[in-house]
Coordinates of C-alpha atoms in Angstrom, one line a residue:
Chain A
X1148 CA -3.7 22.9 -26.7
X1149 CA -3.1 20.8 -29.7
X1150 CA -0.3 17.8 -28.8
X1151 CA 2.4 16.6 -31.5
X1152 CA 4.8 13.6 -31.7
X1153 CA 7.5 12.7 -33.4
X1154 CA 9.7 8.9 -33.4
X1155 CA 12.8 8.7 -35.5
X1156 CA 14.8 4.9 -34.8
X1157 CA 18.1 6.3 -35.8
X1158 CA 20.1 2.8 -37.2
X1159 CA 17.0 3.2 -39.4
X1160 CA 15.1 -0.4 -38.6
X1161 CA 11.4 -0.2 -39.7
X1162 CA 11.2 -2.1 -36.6
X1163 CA 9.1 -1.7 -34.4
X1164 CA 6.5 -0.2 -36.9
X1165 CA 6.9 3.8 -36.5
X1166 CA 2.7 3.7 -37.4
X1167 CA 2.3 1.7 -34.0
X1168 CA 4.9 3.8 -31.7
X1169 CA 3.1 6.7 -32.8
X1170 CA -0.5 5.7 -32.1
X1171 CA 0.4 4.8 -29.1
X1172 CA 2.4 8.1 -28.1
X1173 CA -0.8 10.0 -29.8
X1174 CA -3.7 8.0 -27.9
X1175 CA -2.3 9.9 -24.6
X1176 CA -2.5 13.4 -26.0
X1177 CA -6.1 12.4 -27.3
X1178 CA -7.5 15.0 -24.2
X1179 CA -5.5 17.5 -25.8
X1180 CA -6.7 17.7 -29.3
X1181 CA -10.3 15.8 -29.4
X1182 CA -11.3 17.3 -32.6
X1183 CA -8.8 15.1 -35.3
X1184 CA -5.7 13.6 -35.2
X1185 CA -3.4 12.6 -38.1
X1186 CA 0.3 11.2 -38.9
X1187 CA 3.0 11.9 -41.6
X1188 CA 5.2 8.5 -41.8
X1189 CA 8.5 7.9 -43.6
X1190 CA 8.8 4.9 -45.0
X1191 CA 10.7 2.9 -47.7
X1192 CA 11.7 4.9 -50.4
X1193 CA 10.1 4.5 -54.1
X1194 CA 12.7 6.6 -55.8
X1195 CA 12.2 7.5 -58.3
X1196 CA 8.6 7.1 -57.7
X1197 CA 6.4 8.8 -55.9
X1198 CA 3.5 8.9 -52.8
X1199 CA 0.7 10.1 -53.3
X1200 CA -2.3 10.4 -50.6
X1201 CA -4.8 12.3 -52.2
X1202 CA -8.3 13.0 -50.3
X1203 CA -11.2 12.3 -52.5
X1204 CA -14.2 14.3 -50.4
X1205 CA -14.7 15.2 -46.6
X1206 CA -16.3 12.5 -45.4
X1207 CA -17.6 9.2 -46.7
X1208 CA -16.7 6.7 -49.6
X1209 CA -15.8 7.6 -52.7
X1210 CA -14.4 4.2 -54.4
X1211 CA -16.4 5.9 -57.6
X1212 CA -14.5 9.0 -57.6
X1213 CA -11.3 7.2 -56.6
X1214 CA -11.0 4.8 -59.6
X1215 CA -11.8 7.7 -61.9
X1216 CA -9.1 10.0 -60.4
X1217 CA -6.8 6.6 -60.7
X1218 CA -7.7 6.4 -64.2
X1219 CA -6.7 10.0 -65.0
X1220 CA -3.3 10.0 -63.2
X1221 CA -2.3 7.3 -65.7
X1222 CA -1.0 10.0 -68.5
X1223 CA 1.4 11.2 -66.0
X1224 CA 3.5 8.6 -64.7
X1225 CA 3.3 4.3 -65.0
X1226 CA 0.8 3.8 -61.8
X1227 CA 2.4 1.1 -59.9
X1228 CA 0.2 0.8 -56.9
X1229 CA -3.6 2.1 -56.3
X1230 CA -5.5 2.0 -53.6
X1231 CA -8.9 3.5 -52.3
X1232 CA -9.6 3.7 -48.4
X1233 CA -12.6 5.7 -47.3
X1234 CA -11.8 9.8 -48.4
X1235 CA -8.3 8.6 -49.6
X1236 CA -6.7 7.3 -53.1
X1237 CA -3.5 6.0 -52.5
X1238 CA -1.3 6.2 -55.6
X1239 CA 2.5 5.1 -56.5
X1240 CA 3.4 7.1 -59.6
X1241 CA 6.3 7.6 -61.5
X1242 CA 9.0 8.3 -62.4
X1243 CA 7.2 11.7 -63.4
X1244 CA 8.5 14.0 -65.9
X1245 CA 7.3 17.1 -63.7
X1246 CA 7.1 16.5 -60.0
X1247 CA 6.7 20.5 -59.3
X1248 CA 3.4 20.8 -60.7
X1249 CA 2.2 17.6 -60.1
X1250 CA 0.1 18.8 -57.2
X1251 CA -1.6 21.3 -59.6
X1252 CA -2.0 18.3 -62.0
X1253 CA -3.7 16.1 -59.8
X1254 CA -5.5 18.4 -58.5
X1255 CA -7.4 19.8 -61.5
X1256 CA -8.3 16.1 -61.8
X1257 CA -11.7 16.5 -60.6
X1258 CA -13.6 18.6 -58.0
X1259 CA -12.6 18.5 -54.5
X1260 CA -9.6 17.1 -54.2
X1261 CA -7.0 17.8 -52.7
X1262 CA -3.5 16.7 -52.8
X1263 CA -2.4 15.8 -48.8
X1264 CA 0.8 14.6 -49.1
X1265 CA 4.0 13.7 -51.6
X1266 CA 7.4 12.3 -51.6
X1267 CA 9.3 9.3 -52.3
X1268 CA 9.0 8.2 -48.4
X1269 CA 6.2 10.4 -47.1
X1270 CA 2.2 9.7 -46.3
X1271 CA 0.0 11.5 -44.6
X1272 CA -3.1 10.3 -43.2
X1273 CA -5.3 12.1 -41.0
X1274 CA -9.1 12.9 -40.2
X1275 CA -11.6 14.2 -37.6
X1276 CA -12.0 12.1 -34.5
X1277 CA -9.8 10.4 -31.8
X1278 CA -6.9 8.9 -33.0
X1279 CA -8.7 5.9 -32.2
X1280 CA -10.7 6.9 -35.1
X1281 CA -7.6 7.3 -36.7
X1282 CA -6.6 3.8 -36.2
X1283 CA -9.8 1.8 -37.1
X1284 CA -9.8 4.0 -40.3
X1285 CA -6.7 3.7 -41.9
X1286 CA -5.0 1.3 -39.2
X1287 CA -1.7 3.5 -38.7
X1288 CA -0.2 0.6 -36.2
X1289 CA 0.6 -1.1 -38.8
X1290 CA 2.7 1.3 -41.1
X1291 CA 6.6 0.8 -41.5
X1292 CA 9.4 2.9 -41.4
X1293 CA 12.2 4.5 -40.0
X1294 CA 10.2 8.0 -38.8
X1295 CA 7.2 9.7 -38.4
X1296 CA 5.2 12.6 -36.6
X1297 CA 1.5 13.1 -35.4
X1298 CA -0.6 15.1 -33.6
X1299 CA -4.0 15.4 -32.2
X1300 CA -5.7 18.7 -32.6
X1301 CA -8.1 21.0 -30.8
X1302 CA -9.2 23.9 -32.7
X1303 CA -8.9 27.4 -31.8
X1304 CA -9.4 29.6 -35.6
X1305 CA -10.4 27.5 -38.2
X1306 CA -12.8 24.5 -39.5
X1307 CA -12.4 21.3 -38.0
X1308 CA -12.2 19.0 -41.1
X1309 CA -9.8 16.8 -42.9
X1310 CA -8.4 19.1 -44.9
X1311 CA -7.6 21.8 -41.6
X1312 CA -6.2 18.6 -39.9
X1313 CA -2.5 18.1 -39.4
X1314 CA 0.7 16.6 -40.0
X1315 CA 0.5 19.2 -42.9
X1316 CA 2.7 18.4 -46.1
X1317 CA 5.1 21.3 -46.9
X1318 CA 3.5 22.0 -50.4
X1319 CA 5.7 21.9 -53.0
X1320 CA 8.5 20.3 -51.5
X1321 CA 8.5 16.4 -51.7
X1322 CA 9.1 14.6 -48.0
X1323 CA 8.3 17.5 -45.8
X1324 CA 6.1 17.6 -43.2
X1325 CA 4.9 19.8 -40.4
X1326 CA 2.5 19.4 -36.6
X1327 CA 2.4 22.5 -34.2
X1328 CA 0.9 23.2 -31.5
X1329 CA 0.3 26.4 -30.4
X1330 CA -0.4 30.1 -32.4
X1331 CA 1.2 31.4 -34.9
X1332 CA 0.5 35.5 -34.6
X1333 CA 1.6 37.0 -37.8
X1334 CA 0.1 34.6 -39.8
X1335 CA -2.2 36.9 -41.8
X1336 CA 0.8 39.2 -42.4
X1337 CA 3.0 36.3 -43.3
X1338 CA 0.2 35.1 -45.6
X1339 CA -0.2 38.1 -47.6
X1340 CA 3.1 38.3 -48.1
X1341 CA 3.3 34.6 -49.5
X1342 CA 0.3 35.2 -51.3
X1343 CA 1.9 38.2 -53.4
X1344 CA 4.7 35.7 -53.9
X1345 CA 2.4 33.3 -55.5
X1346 CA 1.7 30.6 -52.8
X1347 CA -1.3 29.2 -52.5
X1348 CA -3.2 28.0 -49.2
X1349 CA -5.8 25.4 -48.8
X1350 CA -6.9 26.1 -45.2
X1351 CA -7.4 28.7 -43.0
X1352 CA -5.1 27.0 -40.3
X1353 CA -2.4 29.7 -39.4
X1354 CA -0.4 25.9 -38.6
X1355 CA -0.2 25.3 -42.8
X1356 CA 2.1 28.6 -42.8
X1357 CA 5.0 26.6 -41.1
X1358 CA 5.8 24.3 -44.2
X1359 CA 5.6 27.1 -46.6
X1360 CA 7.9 29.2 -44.5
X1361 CA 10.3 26.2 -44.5
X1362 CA 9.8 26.3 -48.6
X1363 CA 10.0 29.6 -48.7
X1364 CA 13.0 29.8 -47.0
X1365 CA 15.0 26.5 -48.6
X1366 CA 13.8 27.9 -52.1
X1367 CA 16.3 31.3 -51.0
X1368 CA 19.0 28.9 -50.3
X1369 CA 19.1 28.0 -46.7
X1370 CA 19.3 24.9 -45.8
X1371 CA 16.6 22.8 -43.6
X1372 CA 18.9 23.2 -40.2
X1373 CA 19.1 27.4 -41.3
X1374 CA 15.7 27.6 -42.0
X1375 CA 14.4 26.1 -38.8
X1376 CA 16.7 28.7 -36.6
X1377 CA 15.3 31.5 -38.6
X1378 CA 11.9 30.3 -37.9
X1379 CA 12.4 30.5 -34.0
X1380 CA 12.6 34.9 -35.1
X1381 CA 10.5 35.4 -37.9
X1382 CA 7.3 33.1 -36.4
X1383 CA 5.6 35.5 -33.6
X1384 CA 3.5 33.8 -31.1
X1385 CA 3.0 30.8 -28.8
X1386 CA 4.9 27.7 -30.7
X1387 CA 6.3 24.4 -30.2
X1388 CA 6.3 22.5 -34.0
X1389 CA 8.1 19.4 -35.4
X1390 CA 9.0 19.4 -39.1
X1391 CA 10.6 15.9 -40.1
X1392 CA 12.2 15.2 -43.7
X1393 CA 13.0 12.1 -45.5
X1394 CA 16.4 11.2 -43.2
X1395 CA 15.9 14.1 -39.7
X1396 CA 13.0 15.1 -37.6
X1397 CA 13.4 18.5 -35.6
X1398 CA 11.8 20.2 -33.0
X1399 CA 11.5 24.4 -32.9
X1400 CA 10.4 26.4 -29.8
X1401 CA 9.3 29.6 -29.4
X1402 CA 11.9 32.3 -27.9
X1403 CA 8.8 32.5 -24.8
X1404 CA 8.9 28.6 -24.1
X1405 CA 4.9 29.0 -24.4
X1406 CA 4.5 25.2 -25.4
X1407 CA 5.9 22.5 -23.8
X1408 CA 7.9 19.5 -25.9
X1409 CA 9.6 17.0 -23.9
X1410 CA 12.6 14.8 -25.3
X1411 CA 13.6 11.1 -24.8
X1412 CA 16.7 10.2 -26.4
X1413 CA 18.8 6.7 -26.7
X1414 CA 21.2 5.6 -28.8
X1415 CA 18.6 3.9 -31.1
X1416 CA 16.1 6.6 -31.2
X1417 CA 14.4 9.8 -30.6
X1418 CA 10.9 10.2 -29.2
X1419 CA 9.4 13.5 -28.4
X1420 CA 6.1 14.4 -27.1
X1421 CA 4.1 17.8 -25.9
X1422 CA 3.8 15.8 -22.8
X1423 CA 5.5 13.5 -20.9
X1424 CA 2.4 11.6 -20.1
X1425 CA 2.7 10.1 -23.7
X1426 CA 6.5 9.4 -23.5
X1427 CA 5.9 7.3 -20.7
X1428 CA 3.1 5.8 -21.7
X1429 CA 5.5 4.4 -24.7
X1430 CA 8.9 3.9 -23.2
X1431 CA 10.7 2.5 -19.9
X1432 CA 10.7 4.8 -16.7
X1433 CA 14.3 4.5 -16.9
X1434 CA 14.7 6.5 -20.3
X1435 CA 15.5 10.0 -19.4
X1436 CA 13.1 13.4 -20.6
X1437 CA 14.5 16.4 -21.1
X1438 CA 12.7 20.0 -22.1
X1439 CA 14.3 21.9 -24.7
X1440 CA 15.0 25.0 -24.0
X1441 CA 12.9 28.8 -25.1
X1442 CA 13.8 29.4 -28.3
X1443 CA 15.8 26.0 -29.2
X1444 CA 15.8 23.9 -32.2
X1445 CA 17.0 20.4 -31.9
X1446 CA 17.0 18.2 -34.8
X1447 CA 18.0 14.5 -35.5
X1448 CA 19.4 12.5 -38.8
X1449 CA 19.2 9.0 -39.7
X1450 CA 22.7 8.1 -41.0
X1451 CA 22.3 7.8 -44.8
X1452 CA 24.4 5.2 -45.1
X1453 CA 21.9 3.1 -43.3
X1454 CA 18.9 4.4 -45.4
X1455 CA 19.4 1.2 -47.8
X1456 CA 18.7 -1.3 -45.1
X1457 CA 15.1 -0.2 -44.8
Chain B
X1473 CA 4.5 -9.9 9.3
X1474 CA 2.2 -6.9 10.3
X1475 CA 4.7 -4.9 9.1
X1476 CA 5.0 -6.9 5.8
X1477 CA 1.2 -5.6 5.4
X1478 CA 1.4 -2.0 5.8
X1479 CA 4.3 -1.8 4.1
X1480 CA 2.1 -3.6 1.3
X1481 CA -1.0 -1.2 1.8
X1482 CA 0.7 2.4 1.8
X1483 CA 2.2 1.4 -1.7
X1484 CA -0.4 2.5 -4.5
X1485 CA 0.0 1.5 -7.9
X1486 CA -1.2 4.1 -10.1
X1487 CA -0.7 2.4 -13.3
X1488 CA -4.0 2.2 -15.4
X1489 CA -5.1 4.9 -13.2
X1490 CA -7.0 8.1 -13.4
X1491 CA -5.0 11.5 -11.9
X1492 CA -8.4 11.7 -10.1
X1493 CA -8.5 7.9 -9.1
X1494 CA -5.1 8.0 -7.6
X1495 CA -5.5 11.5 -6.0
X1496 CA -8.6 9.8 -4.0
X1497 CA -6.4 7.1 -3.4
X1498 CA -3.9 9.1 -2.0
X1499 CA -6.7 10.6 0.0
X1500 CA -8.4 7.2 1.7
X1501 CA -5.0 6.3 2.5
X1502 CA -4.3 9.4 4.7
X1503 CA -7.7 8.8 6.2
X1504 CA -6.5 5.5 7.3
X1505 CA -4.2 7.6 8.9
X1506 CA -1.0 6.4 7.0
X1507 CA 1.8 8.7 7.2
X1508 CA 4.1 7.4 4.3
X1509 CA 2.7 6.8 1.2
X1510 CA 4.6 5.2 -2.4
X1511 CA 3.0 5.6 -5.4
X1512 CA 4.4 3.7 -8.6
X1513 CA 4.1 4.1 -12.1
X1514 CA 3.0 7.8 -12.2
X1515 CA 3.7 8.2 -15.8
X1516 CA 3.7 11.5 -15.4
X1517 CA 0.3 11.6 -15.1
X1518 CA -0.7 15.4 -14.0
X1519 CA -2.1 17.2 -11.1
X1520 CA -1.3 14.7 -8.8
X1521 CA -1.5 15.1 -5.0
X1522 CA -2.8 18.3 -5.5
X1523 CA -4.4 20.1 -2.2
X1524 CA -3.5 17.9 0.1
X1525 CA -3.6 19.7 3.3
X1526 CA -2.3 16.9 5.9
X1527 CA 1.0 16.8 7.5
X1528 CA 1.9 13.2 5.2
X1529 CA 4.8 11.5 3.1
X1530 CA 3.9 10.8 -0.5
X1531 CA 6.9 9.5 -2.8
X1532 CA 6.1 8.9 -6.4
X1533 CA 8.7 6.3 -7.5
X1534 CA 8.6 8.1 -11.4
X1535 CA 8.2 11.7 -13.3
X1536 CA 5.1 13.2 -12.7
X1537 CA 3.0 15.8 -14.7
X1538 CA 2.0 19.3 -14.7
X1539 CA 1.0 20.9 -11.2
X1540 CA 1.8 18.5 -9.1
X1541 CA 1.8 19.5 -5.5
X1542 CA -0.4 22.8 -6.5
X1543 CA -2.0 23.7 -2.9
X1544 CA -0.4 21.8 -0.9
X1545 CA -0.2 23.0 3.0
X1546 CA 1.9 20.7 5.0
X1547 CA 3.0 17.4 3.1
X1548 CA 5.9 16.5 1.8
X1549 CA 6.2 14.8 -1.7
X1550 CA 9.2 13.6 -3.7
X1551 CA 9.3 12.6 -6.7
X1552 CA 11.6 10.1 -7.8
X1553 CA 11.8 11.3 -11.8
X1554 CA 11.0 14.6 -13.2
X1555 CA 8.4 17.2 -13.2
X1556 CA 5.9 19.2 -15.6
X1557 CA 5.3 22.5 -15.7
X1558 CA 3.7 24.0 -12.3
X1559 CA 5.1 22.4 -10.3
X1560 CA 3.9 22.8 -6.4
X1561 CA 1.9 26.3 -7.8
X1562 CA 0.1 28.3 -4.8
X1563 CA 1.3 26.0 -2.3
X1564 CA 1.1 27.0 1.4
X1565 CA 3.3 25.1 3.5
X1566 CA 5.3 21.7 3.1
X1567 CA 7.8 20.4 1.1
X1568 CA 8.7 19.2 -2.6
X1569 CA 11.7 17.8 -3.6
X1570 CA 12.6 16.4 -7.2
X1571 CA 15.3 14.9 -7.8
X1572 CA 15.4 14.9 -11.7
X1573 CA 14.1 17.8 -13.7
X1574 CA 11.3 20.5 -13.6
X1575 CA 9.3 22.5 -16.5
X1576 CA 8.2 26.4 -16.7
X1577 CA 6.8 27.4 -13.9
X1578 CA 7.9 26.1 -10.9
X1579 CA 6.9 26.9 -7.6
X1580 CA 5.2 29.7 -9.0
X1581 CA 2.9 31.9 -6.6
X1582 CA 4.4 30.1 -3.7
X1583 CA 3.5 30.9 -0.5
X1584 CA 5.4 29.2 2.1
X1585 CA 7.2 26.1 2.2
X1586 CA 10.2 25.0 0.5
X1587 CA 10.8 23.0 -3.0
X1588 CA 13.9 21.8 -4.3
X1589 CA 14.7 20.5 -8.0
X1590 CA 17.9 19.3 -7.9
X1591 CA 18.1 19.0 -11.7
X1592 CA 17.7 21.8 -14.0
X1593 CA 14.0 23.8 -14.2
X1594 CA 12.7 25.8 -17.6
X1595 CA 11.7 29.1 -17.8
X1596 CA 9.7 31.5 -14.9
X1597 CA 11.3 29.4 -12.0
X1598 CA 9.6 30.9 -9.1
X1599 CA 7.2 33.7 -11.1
X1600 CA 5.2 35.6 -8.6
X1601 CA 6.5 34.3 -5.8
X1602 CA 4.5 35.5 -1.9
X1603 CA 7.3 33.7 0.0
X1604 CA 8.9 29.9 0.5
X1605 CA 11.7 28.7 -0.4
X1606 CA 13.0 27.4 -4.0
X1607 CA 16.2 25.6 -4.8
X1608 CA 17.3 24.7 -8.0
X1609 CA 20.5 22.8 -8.1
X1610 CA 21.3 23.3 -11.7
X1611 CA 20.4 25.7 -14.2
X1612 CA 17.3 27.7 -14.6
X1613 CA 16.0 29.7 -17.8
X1614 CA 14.2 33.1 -18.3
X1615 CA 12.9 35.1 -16.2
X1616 CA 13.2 33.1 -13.0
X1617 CA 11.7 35.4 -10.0
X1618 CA 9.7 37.7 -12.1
X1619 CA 7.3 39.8 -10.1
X1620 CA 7.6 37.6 -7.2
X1621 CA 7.1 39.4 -4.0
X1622 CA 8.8 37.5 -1.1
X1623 CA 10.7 34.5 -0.8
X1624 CA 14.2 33.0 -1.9
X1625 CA 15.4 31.6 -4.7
X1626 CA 18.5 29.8 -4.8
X1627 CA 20.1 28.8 -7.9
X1628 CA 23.1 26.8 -7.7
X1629 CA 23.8 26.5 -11.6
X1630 CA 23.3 29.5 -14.5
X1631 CA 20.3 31.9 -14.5
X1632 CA 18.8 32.5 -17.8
X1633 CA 18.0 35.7 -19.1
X1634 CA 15.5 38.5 -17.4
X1635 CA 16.2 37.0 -13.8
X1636 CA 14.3 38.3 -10.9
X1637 CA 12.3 41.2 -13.6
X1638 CA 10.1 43.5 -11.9
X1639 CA 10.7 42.0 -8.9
X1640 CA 9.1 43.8 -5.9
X1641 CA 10.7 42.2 -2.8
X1642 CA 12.2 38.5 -2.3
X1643 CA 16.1 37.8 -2.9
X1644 CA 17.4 35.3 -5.5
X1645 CA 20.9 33.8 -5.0
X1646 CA 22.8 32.3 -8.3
X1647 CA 25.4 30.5 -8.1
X1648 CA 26.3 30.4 -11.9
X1649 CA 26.5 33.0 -14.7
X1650 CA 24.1 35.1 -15.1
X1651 CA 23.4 35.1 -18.7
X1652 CA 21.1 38.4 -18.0
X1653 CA 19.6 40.8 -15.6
X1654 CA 15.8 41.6 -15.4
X1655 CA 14.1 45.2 -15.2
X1656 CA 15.2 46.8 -11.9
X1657 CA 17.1 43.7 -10.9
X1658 CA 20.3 44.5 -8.7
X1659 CA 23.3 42.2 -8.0
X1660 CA 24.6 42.6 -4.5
X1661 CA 26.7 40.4 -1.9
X1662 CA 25.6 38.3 0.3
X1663 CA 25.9 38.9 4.0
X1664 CA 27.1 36.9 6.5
X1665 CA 23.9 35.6 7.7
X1666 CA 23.0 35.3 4.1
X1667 CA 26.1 32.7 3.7
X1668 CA 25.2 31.1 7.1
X1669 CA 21.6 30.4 5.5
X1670 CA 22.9 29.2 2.2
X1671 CA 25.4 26.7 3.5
X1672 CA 22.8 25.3 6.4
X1673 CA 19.6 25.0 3.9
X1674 CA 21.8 23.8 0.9
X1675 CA 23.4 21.2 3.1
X1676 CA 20.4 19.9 4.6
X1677 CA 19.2 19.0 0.7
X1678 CA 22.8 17.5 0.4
X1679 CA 24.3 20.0 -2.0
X1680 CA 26.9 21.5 -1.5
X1681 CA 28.0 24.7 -2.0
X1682 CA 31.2 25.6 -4.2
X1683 CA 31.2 29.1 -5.4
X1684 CA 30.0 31.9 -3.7
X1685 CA 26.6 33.0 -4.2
X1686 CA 25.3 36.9 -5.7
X1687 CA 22.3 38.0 -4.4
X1688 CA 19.7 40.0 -7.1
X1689 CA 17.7 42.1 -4.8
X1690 CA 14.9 44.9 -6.4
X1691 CA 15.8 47.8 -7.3
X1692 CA 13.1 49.1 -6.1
X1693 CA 13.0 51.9 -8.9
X1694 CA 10.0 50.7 -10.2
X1695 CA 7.9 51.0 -6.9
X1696 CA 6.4 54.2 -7.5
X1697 CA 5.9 56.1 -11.1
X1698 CA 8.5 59.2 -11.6
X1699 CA 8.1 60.8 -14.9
X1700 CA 11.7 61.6 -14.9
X1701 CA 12.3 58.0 -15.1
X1702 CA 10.3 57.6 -18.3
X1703 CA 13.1 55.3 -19.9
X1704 CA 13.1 52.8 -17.0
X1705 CA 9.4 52.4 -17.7
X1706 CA 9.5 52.3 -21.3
X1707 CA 11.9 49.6 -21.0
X1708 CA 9.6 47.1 -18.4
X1709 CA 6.5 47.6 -19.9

């Protein structure tokens, strides 16, 4: 099961707040994913800053740990913003001389930490729980910007903790994000093979393979539209995932239509959903859904020039 | 006025409601022995009237969710929106008409009785079909009529790839392309009767019929194992 969602208001309004419109498209697809539930959003960008939402521990308060981890991060960029909220420490840092290994930086900080998400726009925040839990934790209604995924997450192979929970960031590459639902098959194979190239995983969620094959893939030269259409061959199994950028969110399905993902679409904005239940939950009766197609990939940009109005 | 009040009291207003609540709903009011019922604001909820096995009218004034309809024998439901995936799955007898969209999976394992999307329907329209009637007024995708057994399909639009694989008996009429044909699928003409059946069954749904129709009949080559059709094998398993 698993179900994801993703919201993109194309004229690029922060309004209404993307953290609310997802919540309330995720609280529907609690039933299908009980054991976390989490959400990447985009927001206003800090160029040439950066996001960072780093998780302190598992589970618990670590406002000791935080400040400490704060006070180290202060050799590598001017800290403009810090925050501590339950496992997370909320940083804006930059501009940073080396924004490739800053993930490796941060996290040699101090034990058991991990890096969850980084970009001028992006942050991540998810946990264990309902995203209920989600809510009263981090209060997500309340986060602005243009776009945003989530997803709620029953699981089938791996741990159920923070760290295993999705929207996953695409390591290495700034304002990428990933949810799936479903199975990726070859995972192991493709992991091996990743591994030999020098990427490194954090979980054992065959999900996190997504955002490195997007890396992966971009880092050979194709672009973000190419590398989605390749993933639709070179992913085997059951698959319907979302992967959203700082300025597009797309949709992939697998070639056997094994997931569902339905589409609402109007001339201010996107919504999609693993079920229409949440769409309608959200949106008019009068907005129409549509089910992309086996195999299809269907993404959706924000027009750039109306980036700056944020 | 007594009108005015049953009019009021077979309208059900599923909003806020459980798929369970409104199916037992649905239920008390065919107890009360009402013959037409509305439901609003299904949101798509799923399951919903599932195994109902009286000769009623339910119209659900919205898109509903996955396997809605499964079991049926008798009523008739229309939905006023879309549909999820499953749609009207082992049903006996009856009818189901949507007049938006359906997902994977419609009508699949069929029985009897006849449902008709007259938008577009995803992938394995129709799988496993014992019998019925399905018509799909637009497109469909893969593998529509795999394995099913008895029955028609009618597809007005495109088929999608793999139509009617490993079919055993059944006929599926497109009235499209078809993009590809399934394992031991075979396109033949129509009859006469076949036309006759088309025209009258379209036209009582209101669509009407513009191009003439193939028929994709079994093969019937994968029936029975022959080790000097190894190859054939090969290729459906």
């Amino acid at each position: 099961m698993c179900g994801i969602v993703g919201y993109l208001n194309k004229s690029a309004t922060a309004e209404p707040p993307v953290g609310d419109v997802l919540f309330r498209l995720l609280t529907p697809l609690g039933r299908r994913g009980p054991d976390s539930a989490g959400v990447a959003v985009f927001g206003r960008s800090r160029e040439p800053n950066y996001i960072l939402r780093i998780k302190l521990g598992e589970r618990g308060e670590f406002e000791e740990k935080g400040k400490a981890v704060g006070e180290r991060l202060r050799p590598l960029g001017v800290v403009h913003e810090q925050q501590i909220f339950a496992e997370y420490l909320r940083v804006v840092i930059g501009p940073v001389s080396d924004a490739e290994n800053l993930d490796r930086e941060v996290e040699s900080l101090a034990d058991g930490i991990e890096l969850v998400s980084l970009g001028h726009q992006l942050e991540i925040a998810k946990h264990v729980g309902s995203p209920a839990n989600l809510e009263e934790s981090y209060h997500i209604r309340a986060i602005s910007g243009t776009h945003g995924i989530g997803h709620t997450r029953l699981s089938t192979e791996s741990r159920v903790d923070l760290s295993h929970s999705q929207p996953f960031w695409a390591r290495g590459v700034p304002d990428l994000a990933t949810v799936h639902n479903g199975h990726i098959t070859n995972y192991h194979k493709l992991r091996r093979q990743y591994e030999q190239k020098g990427y490194r995983f954090y979980t054992e969620n065959d999900s996190e393979i997504i955002g490195i094959y997007l890396r992966d893939q971009m880092a050979q030269g194709c672009t973000f539209e190419e590398a989605l259409w390749s993933s639709v061959e070179d992913l085997d199994g059951s698959f319907c995932y979302l992967a959203a950028t700082a300025s597009s969110l797309a949709c992939v399905k697998d070639p056997f239509a094994l997931k569902p993902l339905m589409v609402a679409e109007s001339d201010e904005f996107v919504a999609v959903a693993t079920e229409e239940v949440a769409l309608r939950a959200v949106f008019p009766n009068d907005l129409q859904v549509i089910e992309p197609g086996a195999g299809q990939v269907r993404s959706w940009s924000i027009a750039t020039c109306a980036v700056e109005k944020v | 006025m007594a009108t005015k009040e049953k009019i009021l009291s077979n309208r059900l207003d599923a909003s806020g409601k459980t798929a369970r609540e409104i199916n037992e709903q649905i239920r008390e009011l065919i107890t009360a022995g009402e013959k037409e019922i509305r439901v609003s604001n299904p949101e798509a909820r799923h399951n919903l009237a599932v195994g109902i096995l009286a000769c009623v009218s339910v119209v659900f004034e919205g898109s509903v969710g996955y396997y809605c309809g499964g079991m049926i024998d008798g009523a008739e439901l229309e939905v006023l929106g879309s549909a999820g995936w499953g749609l009207g799955e082992s049903m006996l007898s009856g009818t189901i008409r949507v007049r938006g969209n359906a997902g994977n999976s419609c009508a699949a394992s069929i029985r009897g009785g006849t449902v008709v999307v007259h938008g577009s329907v995803g992938a394995r329209a129709g799988i496993s079909m014992k019998g019925g009637l399905l018509i799909i007024e637009r497109d469909c995708g893969y593998m529509a009529g795999f394995m099913m057994q008895k029955g028609i399909i009618v597809i007005c639009g495109n088929a999608g790839p793999a139509l009617a694989d490993s079919m055993y008996e059944g006929r599926v009429f497109v009235g499209g392309e078809i993009e590809e044909l399934g394992n031991d699928a075979v396109v033949k003409e129509p009859d006469d009767e076949e036309g006759k059946f088309l025209r009258e069954n379209l036209g009582a749904w209101g669509i009407s019929v513009e191009h003439p129709f193939k028929k994709v009949v079994s093969g019937r080559r994968l029936w029975n194992f022959d080790r000097q059709e190894m190859g054939l094998w090969r290729e459906a398993l």
